[in-house]
Coordinates of C-alpha atoms in Angstrom, one line a residue:
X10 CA -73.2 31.1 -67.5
X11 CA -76.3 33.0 -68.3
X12 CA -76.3 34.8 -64.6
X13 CA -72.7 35.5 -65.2
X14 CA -73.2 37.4 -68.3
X15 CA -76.5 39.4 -67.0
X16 CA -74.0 40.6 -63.9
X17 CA -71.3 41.9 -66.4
X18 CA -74.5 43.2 -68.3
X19 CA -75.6 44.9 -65.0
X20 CA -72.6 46.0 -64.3
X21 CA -72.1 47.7 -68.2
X22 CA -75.5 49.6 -67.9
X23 CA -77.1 49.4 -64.2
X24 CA -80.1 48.0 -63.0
X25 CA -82.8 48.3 -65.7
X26 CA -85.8 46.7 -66.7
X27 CA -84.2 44.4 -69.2
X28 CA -81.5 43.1 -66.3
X29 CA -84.5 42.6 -63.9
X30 CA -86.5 40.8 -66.2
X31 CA -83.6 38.7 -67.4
X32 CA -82.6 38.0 -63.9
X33 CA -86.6 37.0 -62.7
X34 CA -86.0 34.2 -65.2
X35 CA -83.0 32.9 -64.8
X36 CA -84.1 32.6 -61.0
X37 CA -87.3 30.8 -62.1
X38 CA -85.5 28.5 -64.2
X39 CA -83.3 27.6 -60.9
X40 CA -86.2 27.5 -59.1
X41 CA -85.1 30.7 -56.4
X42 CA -89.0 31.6 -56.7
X43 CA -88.7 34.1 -54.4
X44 CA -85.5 35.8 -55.6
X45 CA -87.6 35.8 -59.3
X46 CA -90.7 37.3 -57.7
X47 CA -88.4 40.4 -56.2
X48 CA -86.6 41.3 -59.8
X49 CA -90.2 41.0 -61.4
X50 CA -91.8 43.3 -58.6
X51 CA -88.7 45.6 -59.4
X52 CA -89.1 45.7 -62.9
X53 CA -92.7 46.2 -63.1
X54 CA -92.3 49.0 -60.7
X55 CA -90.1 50.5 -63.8
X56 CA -92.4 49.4 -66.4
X57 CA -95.0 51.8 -64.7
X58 CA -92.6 55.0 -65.1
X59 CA -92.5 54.1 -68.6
X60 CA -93.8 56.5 -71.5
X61 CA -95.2 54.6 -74.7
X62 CA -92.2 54.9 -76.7
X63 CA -90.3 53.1 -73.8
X64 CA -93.0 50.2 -73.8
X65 CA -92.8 49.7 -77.5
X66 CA -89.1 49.1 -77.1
X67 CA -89.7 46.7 -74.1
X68 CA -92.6 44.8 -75.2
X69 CA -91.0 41.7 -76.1
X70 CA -89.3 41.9 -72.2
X71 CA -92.6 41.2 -71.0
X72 CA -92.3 37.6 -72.6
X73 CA -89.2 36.8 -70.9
X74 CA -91.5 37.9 -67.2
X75 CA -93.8 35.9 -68.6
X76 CA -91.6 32.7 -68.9
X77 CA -90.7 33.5 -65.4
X78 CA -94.1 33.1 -64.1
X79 CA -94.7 30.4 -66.1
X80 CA -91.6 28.4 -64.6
X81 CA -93.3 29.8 -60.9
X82 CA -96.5 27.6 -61.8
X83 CA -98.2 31.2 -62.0
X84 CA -100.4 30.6 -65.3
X85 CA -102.9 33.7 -64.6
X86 CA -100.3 36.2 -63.9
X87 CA -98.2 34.9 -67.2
X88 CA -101.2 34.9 -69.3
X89 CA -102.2 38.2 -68.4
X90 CA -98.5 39.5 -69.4
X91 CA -98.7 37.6 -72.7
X92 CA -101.9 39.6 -73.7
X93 CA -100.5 42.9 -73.1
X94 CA -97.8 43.5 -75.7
X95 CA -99.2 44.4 -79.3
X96 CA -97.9 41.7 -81.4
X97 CA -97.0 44.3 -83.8
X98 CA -94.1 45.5 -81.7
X99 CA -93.0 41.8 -81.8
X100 CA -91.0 39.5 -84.9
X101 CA -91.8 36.3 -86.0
X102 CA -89.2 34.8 -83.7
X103 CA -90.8 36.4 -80.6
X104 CA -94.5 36.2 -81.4
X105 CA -94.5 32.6 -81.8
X106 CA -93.0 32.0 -78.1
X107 CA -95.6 34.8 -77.0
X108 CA -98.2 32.3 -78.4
X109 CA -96.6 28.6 -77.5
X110 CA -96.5 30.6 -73.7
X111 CA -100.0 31.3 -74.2
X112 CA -101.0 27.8 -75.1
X113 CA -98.9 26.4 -72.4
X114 CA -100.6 28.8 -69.7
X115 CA -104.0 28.0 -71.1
X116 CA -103.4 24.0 -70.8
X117 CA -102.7 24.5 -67.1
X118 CA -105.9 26.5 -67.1
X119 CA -107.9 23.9 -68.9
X120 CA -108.8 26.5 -71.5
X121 CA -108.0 23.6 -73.9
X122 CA -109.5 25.5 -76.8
X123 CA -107.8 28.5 -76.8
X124 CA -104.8 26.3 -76.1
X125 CA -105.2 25.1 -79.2
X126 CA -105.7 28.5 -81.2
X127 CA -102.4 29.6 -79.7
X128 CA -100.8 26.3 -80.2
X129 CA -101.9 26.2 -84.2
X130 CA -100.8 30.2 -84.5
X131 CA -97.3 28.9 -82.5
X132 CA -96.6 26.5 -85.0
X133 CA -97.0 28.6 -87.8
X134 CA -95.2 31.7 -87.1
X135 CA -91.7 29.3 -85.8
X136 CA -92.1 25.5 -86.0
X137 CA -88.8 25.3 -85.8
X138 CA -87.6 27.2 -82.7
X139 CA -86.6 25.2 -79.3
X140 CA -88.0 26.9 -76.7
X141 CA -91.4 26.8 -78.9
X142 CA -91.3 23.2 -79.5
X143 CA -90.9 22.8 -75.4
X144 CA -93.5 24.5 -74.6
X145 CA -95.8 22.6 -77.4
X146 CA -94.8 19.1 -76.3
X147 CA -95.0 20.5 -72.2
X148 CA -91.6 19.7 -71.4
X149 CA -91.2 22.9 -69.8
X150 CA -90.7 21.9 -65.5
X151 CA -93.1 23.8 -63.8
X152 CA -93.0 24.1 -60.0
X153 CA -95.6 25.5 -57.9
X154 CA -94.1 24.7 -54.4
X155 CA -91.0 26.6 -54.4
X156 CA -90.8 27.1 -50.4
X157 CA -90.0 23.1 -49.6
X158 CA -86.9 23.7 -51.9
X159 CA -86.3 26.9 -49.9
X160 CA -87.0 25.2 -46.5
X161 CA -84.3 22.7 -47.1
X162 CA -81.5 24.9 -48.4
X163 CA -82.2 26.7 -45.8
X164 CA -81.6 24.0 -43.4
X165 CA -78.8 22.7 -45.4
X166 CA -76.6 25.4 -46.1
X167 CA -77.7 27.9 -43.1
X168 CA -79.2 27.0 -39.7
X169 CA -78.5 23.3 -39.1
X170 CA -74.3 23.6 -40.1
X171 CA -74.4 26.5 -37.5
X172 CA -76.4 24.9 -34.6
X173 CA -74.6 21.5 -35.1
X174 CA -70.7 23.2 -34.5
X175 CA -72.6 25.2 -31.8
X176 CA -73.6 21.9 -29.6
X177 CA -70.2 19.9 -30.7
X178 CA -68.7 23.0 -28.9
X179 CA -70.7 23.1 -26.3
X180 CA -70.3 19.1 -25.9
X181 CA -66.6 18.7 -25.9
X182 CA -66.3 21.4 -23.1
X183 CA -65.9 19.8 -19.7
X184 CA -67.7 22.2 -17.7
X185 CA -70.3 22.8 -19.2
X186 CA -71.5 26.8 -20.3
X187 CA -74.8 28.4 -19.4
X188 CA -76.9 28.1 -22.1
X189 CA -77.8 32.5 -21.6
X190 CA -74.2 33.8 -22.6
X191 CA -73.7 30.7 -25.2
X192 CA -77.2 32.1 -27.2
X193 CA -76.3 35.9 -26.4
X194 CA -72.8 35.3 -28.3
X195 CA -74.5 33.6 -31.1
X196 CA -77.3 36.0 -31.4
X197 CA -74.9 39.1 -31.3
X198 CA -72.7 37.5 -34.0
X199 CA -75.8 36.8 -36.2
X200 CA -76.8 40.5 -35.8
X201 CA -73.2 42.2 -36.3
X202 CA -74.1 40.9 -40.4
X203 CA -75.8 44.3 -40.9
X204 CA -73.3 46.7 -39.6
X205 CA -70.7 44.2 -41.7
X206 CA -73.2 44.4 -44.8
X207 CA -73.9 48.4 -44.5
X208 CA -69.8 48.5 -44.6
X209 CA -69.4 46.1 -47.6
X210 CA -72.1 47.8 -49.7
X211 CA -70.5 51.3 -48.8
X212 CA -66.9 49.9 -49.4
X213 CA -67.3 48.4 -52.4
X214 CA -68.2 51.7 -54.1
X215 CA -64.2 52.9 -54.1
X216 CA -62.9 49.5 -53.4
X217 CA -62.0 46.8 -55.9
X218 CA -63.5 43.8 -55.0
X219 CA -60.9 41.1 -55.0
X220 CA -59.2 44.2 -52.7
X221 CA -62.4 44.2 -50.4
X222 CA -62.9 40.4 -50.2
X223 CA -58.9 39.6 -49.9
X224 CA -57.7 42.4 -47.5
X225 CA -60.1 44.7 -46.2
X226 CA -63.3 42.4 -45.6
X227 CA -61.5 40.2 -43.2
X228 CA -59.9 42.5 -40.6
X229 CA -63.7 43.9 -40.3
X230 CA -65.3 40.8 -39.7
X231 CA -62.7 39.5 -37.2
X232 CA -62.6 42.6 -35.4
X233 CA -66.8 42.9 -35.6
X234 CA -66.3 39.3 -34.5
X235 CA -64.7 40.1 -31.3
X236 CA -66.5 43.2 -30.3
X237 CA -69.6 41.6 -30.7
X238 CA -68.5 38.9 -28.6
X239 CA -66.7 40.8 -26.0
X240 CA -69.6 43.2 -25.9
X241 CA -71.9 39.8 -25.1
X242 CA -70.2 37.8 -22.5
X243 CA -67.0 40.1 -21.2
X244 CA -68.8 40.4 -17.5
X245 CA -70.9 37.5 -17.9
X246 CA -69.9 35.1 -14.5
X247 CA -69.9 32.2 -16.8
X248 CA -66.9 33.4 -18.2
X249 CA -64.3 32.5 -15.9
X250 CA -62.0 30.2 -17.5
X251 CA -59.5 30.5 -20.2
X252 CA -61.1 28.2 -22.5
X253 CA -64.5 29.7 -22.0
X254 CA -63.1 32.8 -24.6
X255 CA -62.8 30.3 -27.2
X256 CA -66.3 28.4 -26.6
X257 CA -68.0 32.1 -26.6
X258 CA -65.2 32.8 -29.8
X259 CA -67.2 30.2 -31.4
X260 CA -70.7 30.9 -30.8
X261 CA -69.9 34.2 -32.0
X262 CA -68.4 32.8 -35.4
X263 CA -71.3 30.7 -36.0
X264 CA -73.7 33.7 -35.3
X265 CA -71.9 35.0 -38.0
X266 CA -71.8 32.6 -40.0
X267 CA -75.3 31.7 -40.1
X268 CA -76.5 35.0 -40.6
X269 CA -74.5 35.4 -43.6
X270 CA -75.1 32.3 -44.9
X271 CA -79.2 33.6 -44.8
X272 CA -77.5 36.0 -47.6
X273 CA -76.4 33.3 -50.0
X274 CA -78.6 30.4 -49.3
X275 CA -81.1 31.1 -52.1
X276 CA -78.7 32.0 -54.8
X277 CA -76.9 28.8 -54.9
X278 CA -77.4 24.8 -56.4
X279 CA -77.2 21.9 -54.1
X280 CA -73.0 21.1 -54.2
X281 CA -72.5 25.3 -53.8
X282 CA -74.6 24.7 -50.4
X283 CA -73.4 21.3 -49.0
X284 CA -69.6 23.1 -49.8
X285 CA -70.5 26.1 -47.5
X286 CA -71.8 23.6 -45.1
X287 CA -68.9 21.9 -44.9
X288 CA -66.4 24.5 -45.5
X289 CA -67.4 28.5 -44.6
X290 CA -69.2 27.3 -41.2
X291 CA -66.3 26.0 -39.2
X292 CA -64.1 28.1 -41.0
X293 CA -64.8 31.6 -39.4
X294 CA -64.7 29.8 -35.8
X295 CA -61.2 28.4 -37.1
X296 CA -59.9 32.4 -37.5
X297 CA -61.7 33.2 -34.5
X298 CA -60.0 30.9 -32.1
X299 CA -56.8 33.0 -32.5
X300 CA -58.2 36.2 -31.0
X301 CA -60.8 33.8 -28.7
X302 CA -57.3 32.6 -26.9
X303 CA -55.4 35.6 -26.7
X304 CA -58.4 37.5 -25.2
X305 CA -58.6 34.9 -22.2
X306 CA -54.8 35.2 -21.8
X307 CA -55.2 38.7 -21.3
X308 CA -57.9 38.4 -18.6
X309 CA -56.8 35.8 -17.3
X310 CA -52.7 35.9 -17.3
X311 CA -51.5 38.1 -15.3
X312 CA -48.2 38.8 -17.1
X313 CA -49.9 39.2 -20.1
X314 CA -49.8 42.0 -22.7
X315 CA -52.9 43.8 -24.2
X316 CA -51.4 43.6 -27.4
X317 CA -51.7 40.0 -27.7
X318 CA -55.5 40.6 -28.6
X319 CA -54.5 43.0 -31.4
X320 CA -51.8 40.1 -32.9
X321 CA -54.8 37.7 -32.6
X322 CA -56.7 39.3 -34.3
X323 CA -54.5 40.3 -37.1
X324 CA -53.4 36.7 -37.2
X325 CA -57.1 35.7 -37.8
X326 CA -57.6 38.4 -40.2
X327 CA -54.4 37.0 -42.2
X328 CA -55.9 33.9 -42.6
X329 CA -59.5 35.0 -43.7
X330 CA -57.9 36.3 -46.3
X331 CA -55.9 33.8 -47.6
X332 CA -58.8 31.7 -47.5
X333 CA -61.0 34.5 -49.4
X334 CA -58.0 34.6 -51.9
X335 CA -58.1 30.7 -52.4
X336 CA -61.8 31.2 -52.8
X337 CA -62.1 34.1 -55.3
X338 CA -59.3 32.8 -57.5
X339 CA -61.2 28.7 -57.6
X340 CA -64.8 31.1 -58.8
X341 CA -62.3 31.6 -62.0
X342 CA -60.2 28.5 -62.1
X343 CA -61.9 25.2 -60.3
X344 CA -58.2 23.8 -59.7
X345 CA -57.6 26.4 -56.6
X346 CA -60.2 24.6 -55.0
X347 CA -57.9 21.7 -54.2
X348 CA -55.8 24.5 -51.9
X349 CA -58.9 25.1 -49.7
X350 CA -58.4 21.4 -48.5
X351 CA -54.7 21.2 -47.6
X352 CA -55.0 24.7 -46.0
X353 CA -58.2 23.9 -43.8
X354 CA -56.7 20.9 -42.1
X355 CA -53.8 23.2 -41.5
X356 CA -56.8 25.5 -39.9
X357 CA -58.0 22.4 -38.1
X358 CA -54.1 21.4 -36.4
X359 CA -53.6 24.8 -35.5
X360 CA -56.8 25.0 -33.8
X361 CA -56.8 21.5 -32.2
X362 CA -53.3 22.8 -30.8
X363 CA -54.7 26.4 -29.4
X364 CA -57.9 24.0 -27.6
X365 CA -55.1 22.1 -26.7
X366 CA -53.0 24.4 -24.9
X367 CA -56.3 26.5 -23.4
X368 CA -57.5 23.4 -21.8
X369 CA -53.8 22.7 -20.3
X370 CA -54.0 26.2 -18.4
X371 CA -57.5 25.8 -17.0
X372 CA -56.5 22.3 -15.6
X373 CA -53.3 24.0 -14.1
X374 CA -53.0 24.0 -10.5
X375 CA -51.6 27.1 -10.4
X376 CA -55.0 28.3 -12.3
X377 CA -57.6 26.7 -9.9
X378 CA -55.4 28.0 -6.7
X379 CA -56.2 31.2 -8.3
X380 CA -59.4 30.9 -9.4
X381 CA -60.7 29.7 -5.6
X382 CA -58.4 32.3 -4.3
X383 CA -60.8 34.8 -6.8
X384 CA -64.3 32.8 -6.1
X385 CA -63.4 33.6 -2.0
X386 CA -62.3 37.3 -2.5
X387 CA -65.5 38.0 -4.3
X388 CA -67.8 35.9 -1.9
X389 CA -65.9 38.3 1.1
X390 CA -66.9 41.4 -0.6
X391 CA -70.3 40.2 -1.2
X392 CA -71.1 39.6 2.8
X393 CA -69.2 42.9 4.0
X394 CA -71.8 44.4 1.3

């Protein structure tokens, strides 16, 4: 609640010292150190620009970067912030935090009897106050460590989702790809994020959101999607079977998928991760497989239209955003997100159906007689050369 009202906050008066330093600690508090320790560097970096008028009115901001450190298991760098404002320019309310901080910092420090100066001067200013009392009786949660917790949602919500689809892809394909154009698709879907990111930032300048994320947003990343892929594997050899454009489809998604995962991993609780695990991975190579099929019809049908790679990947883009719609409306009312499951394992029958299909042309006869006929015409070319 607290991060939702510093965003409309943001959004109201831009990026200022207050926001940053509001923003450091709610981070702490969820224990995104290093998401914290880039809003403090940010706002300190304002706090230097600051004339002495400016300071007066922010002193009491440097008790809320304080708290952050504290929360960080940073007890030097709080304490020296706690000793800089003039407790003049603070109330009652805000100099007894200031000193219960103090005392706090200086238990951790084993300066136990300055501790309990600050603790005595704590108690007399605001006995009463909550955040005071905490930090008297050391119930605050201090964590020193934060890169185990970073480490795992990391794995969690980012790498080990993507590698997993990646190898069950990879497994359930008879002949087995290469392992050079499999990595290439993944690794050019990964890096198409920036381009996509550089677009999003731009777009959402003139664009309503809910028009970037539900219309807009989609067609890019589908059609990003399959240039990156086509632009990875299009002349690889490997590719020379109808269902190879959906395995390489899919590396590319998961690229994708991971990389922009690495964009959200650190801003979310446990059950946000675990749901994007679960949900966002497999669900971009579940759009993709629409254009990942009609691509290998058009290179390897004959009577096949270009166009059918333009329908796929308006189809795909269609369904990204009605699955970004039954997102963005369950981030305001938690009963949408019962759609996402009904619609998914639609995703999952149409795509088991597509596979399906794909796999029933490369076992044709009529395919192999032309795919030897192919393998001998290019081995004749090769020896007259």
């Amino acid at each position: 609640e607290a991060l939702k009202d510093t965003e409309r906050a943001e959004h109201l008066v831009g990026r200022t010292f207050a926001i940053h330093s509001i923003y450091a600690w709610i981070y702490a508090c969820k224990k995104q150190h290093w998401l914290a320790e880039r809003e403090l560097n940010q706002a300190f970096s304002l706090w230097a620009e600051f004339n002495p008028e400016e300071r007066k009115l922010n002193a009491f901001l440097l008790n809320v970067c304080a708290l952050a450190y504290l929360r960080m298991g940073k007890f030097n760098h709080s304490l020296d912030l706690l000793q800089s404002p003039n407790q003049k320019l603070l109330s009652r309310d805000q100099s007894a935090i200031n000193f219960a901080s103090r005392s706090f910092n200086e238990k951790q420090l084993n300066l136990h009897l300055k501790a309990k100066a600050d603790s005595l001067t704590a108690n007399k200013l605001d006995p009463d106050n909550v955040l005071v009392q905490r930090l008297l009786q050391e119930k605050i949660e201090v964590s020193s460590e934060p890169f185990d917790l970073m480490l795992v949602s990391f794995v969690l919500s980012a790498l080990l989702p993507s590698l997993l689809w990646l190898w069950w892809f990879w497994r359930h394909d008879k002949k087995r790809e290469p392992a050079a154009p499999l990595f290439r698709s993944f690794l050019f879907g990964a890096l198409l994020t920036i381009p996509i990111i550089v677009f999003a930032t731009s777009a959402r300048m003139f664009l309503p959101v809910i028009f970037y994320m539900c219309l807009v947003g989609p067609l890019v990343e589908e059609v990003g999607k399959f240039l990156a892929c086509k632009l990875a594997v299009d002349r690889d050899p490997a590719f020379d079977e109808p269902v190879d454009g959906i395995i390489y489809a899919a590396a590319t998604a998961l690229g994708f998928a991971f990389a922009e995962n690495l964009e959200y991993f650190a801003t979310m609780d446990t059950m946000t991760i675990l749901g994007r695990s679960v949900v966002s991975v497999p669900s971009h190579v579940l759009f993709s497989v629409w254009w990942g099929e009609a691509w290998s019809r058009s290179k390897f049908s004959a009577g096949t239209r270009r166009y059918s790679i333009v329908q796929g990947l308006l189809m795909a883009a269609l369904l990204h955003a009605l699955h970004n719609s039954l997102l963005f409306m369950a981030s305001t009312n938690s009963a949408y997100w019962w759609g996402t499951i009904p619609f998914t394992l639609v995703l999952w029958a149409f795509f088991l159906c597509i596979v399906r299909r794909t796999k029933a042309t490369t076992d044709s006869a009529v395919f192999r007689t032309i795919k030897v006929k192919t393998e001998v015409e290019a081995n004749l070319k090769t020896q007259a050369r």
